[in-house]
Amino acid sequence: MSPRSPGLDPALSVLAGTMGRMNIMLFHSTYGPRPAVRAAADRLRAAGHEVWTPDLFEGRTFETVEEGMAFNDGIGKEELLRRAVLAAAPYSDRGLVYAGFSLGASIAQTLALGDEKARGLLLLHGTSDIAESASVDELPVQLHVAEPDPFETDDWLSAWYLQMGKAGADVEIYRYAGAGHLYTDPDLPDYDEEAAEATWRVALGFLDSL
């Protein structure tokens, strides 16, 4: 695994309606559809992209990760995936970029690996298991994660990177030393402004390259 430096500043696509416009399905974290998710979608739209933010929790938001995880467990993984698939289905023919925060990233990964028309996968703060049968055709994947991260350990990320490569994905990983797990949310204790802004600079450059 060869992490990239978060200090890179790729050229950004900021004109709406350009050839680089992507259709992005952005999934929220286990905290629910908090303001940070809407702010992220607005940032992406300002860069010229079409963005959808499915509400998988039916409006519920949470102040702690423990509360969110308990609610998530009550819904169940299969039901969450069903809701996500239903949300993405009307737009999948457009060639979606799947993206998400933490729990939402794991959902985005599952959907992207099962969608042959997926244009890319942007993972913020999370990953998921990879089926042995998973196969993609050089799917562009970018992961942004804290270093260290209690939910994304070094051993796990090394194995994940190798499995994604085996599945055919073209993966970039960016690590942010000292940041909290969900460091892009300004309303959480995890927030790290420098890491968050670096993440968005790189992520927008990634989307511009697709």
XYZ file of C-alpha atoms in Angstrom:
210
model
C 0.000 0.000 0.000
C 1.387 3.383 -0.969
C -0.494 6.252 0.710
C -0.516 9.603 -1.071
C 0.252 12.975 0.466
C -2.846 15.002 1.397
C -1.002 18.185 0.498
C -1.527 17.761 -3.243
C -3.672 20.407 -4.915
C -5.075 18.986 -8.193
C -6.750 21.265 -10.676
C -10.420 21.602 -9.824
C -13.346 21.566 -12.205
C -15.546 24.457 -11.043
C -17.696 25.207 -14.063
C -21.166 23.648 -14.047
C -22.105 21.780 -17.163
C -18.550 20.940 -18.209
C -17.524 17.651 -19.791
C -16.173 16.583 -16.380
C -19.567 16.689 -14.680
C -20.271 13.541 -12.687
C -23.469 12.033 -11.317
C -22.715 11.329 -7.648
C -24.691 9.205 -5.192
C -23.502 10.350 -1.740
C -24.438 8.254 1.317
C -24.458 9.571 4.886
C -22.665 8.075 7.881
C -24.101 6.268 10.896
C -24.813 9.723 12.354
C -27.553 10.100 9.735
C -28.193 12.895 7.213
C -26.471 15.650 9.212
C -25.787 19.191 7.897
C -22.253 18.160 6.916
C -23.685 15.809 4.290
C -25.739 18.603 2.740
C -22.711 20.911 2.868
C -20.601 18.293 1.088
C -23.253 17.899 -1.601
C -23.353 21.676 -2.068
C -19.575 21.745 -2.437
C -19.739 19.058 -5.106
C -22.572 20.845 -6.926
C -20.554 24.062 -6.895
C -17.846 22.121 -8.738
C -20.366 21.277 -11.469
C -21.550 17.838 -10.410
C -25.039 16.391 -10.011
C -25.440 14.995 -6.487
C -28.066 12.901 -4.692
C -28.008 12.343 -0.923
C -30.325 9.440 -0.046
C -31.715 9.432 3.496
C -31.347 5.832 4.647
C -32.423 6.648 8.218
C -35.790 8.273 7.404
C -34.730 11.607 8.836
C -33.108 10.373 12.048
C -29.789 11.912 13.089
C -27.621 11.162 16.103
C -25.147 12.963 18.339
C -22.944 9.952 19.129
C -21.603 7.103 17.047
C -22.973 4.634 19.606
C -26.530 5.902 19.123
C -26.162 5.773 15.370
C -24.734 2.262 15.387
C -27.554 1.015 17.603
C -30.119 2.466 15.208
C -28.234 1.051 12.241
C -28.172 -2.401 13.848
C -31.917 -2.177 14.385
C -32.483 -1.587 10.680
C -30.054 -4.285 9.598
C -27.454 -4.380 6.847
C -29.697 -5.985 4.256
C -32.441 -3.383 4.695
C -29.939 -0.525 4.474
C -28.545 -1.955 1.248
C -32.062 -2.386 -0.122
C -32.813 1.273 0.573
C -29.529 2.317 -1.025
C -30.146 0.240 -4.149
C -33.641 1.670 -4.520
C -32.251 5.190 -4.189
C -29.550 4.636 -6.813
C -31.557 2.560 -9.305
C -33.314 5.454 -11.122
C -29.933 7.029 -11.938
C -27.631 4.043 -12.464
C -27.902 4.159 -16.257
C -26.163 7.546 -16.154
C -22.985 5.968 -14.837
C -22.781 6.911 -11.172
C -19.876 7.823 -8.958
C -20.684 6.217 -5.622
C -19.486 8.072 -2.534
C -20.093 8.046 1.177
C -18.996 8.849 4.699
C -17.946 5.990 7.008
C -21.003 3.659 7.017
C -22.077 5.390 3.815
C -18.686 4.620 2.288
C -19.139 0.907 2.981
C -22.550 1.059 1.297
C -21.129 3.004 -1.644
C -18.390 0.393 -2.071
C -20.879 -2.473 -2.130
C -23.025 -0.765 -4.753
C -20.106 0.323 -6.932
C -18.604 -3.166 -7.053
C -21.970 -4.514 -8.193
C -22.672 -1.863 -10.840
C -20.915 -2.425 -14.151
C -21.764 1.135 -15.217
C -20.155 2.770 -12.157
C -17.775 5.589 -13.102
C -15.909 5.778 -9.823
C -15.891 5.253 -6.064
C -15.038 7.968 -3.525
C -14.671 6.658 0.038
C -14.502 9.035 2.989
C -13.611 7.476 6.349
C -14.703 3.932 5.543
C -14.448 0.715 3.567
C -16.225 -2.635 3.514
C -15.664 -6.336 2.992
C -15.018 -7.406 -0.590
C -16.617 -10.526 -2.027
C -14.184 -13.055 -3.487
C -16.150 -12.939 -6.724
C -15.969 -9.127 -7.042
C -14.680 -7.995 -10.416
C -14.465 -4.533 -11.970
C -12.753 -3.099 -15.034
C -10.166 -0.683 -13.617
C -12.764 1.138 -11.511
C -11.177 4.357 -10.174
C -11.280 4.322 -6.362
C -10.073 6.957 -3.924
C -10.065 6.485 -0.134
C -9.510 9.193 2.486
C -8.994 8.005 6.044
C -7.472 9.163 9.330
C -4.139 7.797 10.547
C -4.592 6.036 12.863
C -8.281 5.193 12.620
C -9.826 2.739 15.109
C -12.358 1.601 12.493
C -9.825 1.312 9.638
C -6.683 -0.277 11.060
C -3.411 -0.528 9.150
C -3.703 -4.309 8.800
C -7.272 -4.034 7.531
C -6.389 -1.325 5.010
C -3.423 -3.303 3.686
C -5.624 -6.348 3.110
C -8.409 -4.201 1.655
C -6.007 -2.532 -0.782
C -4.740 -5.881 -2.047
C -8.262 -7.283 -2.405
C -9.470 -4.225 -4.305
C -6.523 -4.531 -6.658
C -7.278 -8.216 -7.151
C -10.860 -7.285 -8.049
C -9.538 -4.952 -10.750
C -9.911 -1.558 -9.072
C -7.426 1.290 -9.528
C -6.997 2.465 -5.918
C -5.514 5.567 -4.308
C -5.324 5.898 -0.515
C -4.776 9.157 1.366
C -4.024 9.136 5.116
C -4.353 12.101 7.493
C -2.169 11.877 10.581
C -3.792 12.949 13.830
C -7.289 13.513 12.422
C -10.364 11.993 14.048
C -12.354 9.252 12.333
C -15.033 11.445 10.725
C -12.806 14.499 10.396
C -14.768 16.213 7.599
C -17.821 16.971 9.789
C -17.407 20.439 11.399
C -20.014 19.656 14.057
C -18.228 16.607 15.483
C -15.254 16.374 17.884
C -13.413 14.454 15.132
C -13.257 17.542 12.914
C -9.878 18.579 11.507
C -10.158 21.598 9.223
C -6.764 21.189 7.557
C -7.346 17.499 6.816
C -10.907 18.163 5.647
C -9.894 20.876 3.197
C -7.015 18.760 1.885
C -9.441 15.879 1.394
C -11.845 17.980 -0.641
C -9.056 19.419 -2.806
C -7.868 15.937 -3.708
C -11.363 14.479 -4.028
C -12.488 17.214 -6.414
C -9.404 16.613 -8.501
C -10.235 12.903 -8.567
C -13.763 13.606 -9.789
C -12.407 15.986 -12.397
C -10.200 13.177 -13.750
C -13.026 10.689 -14.331
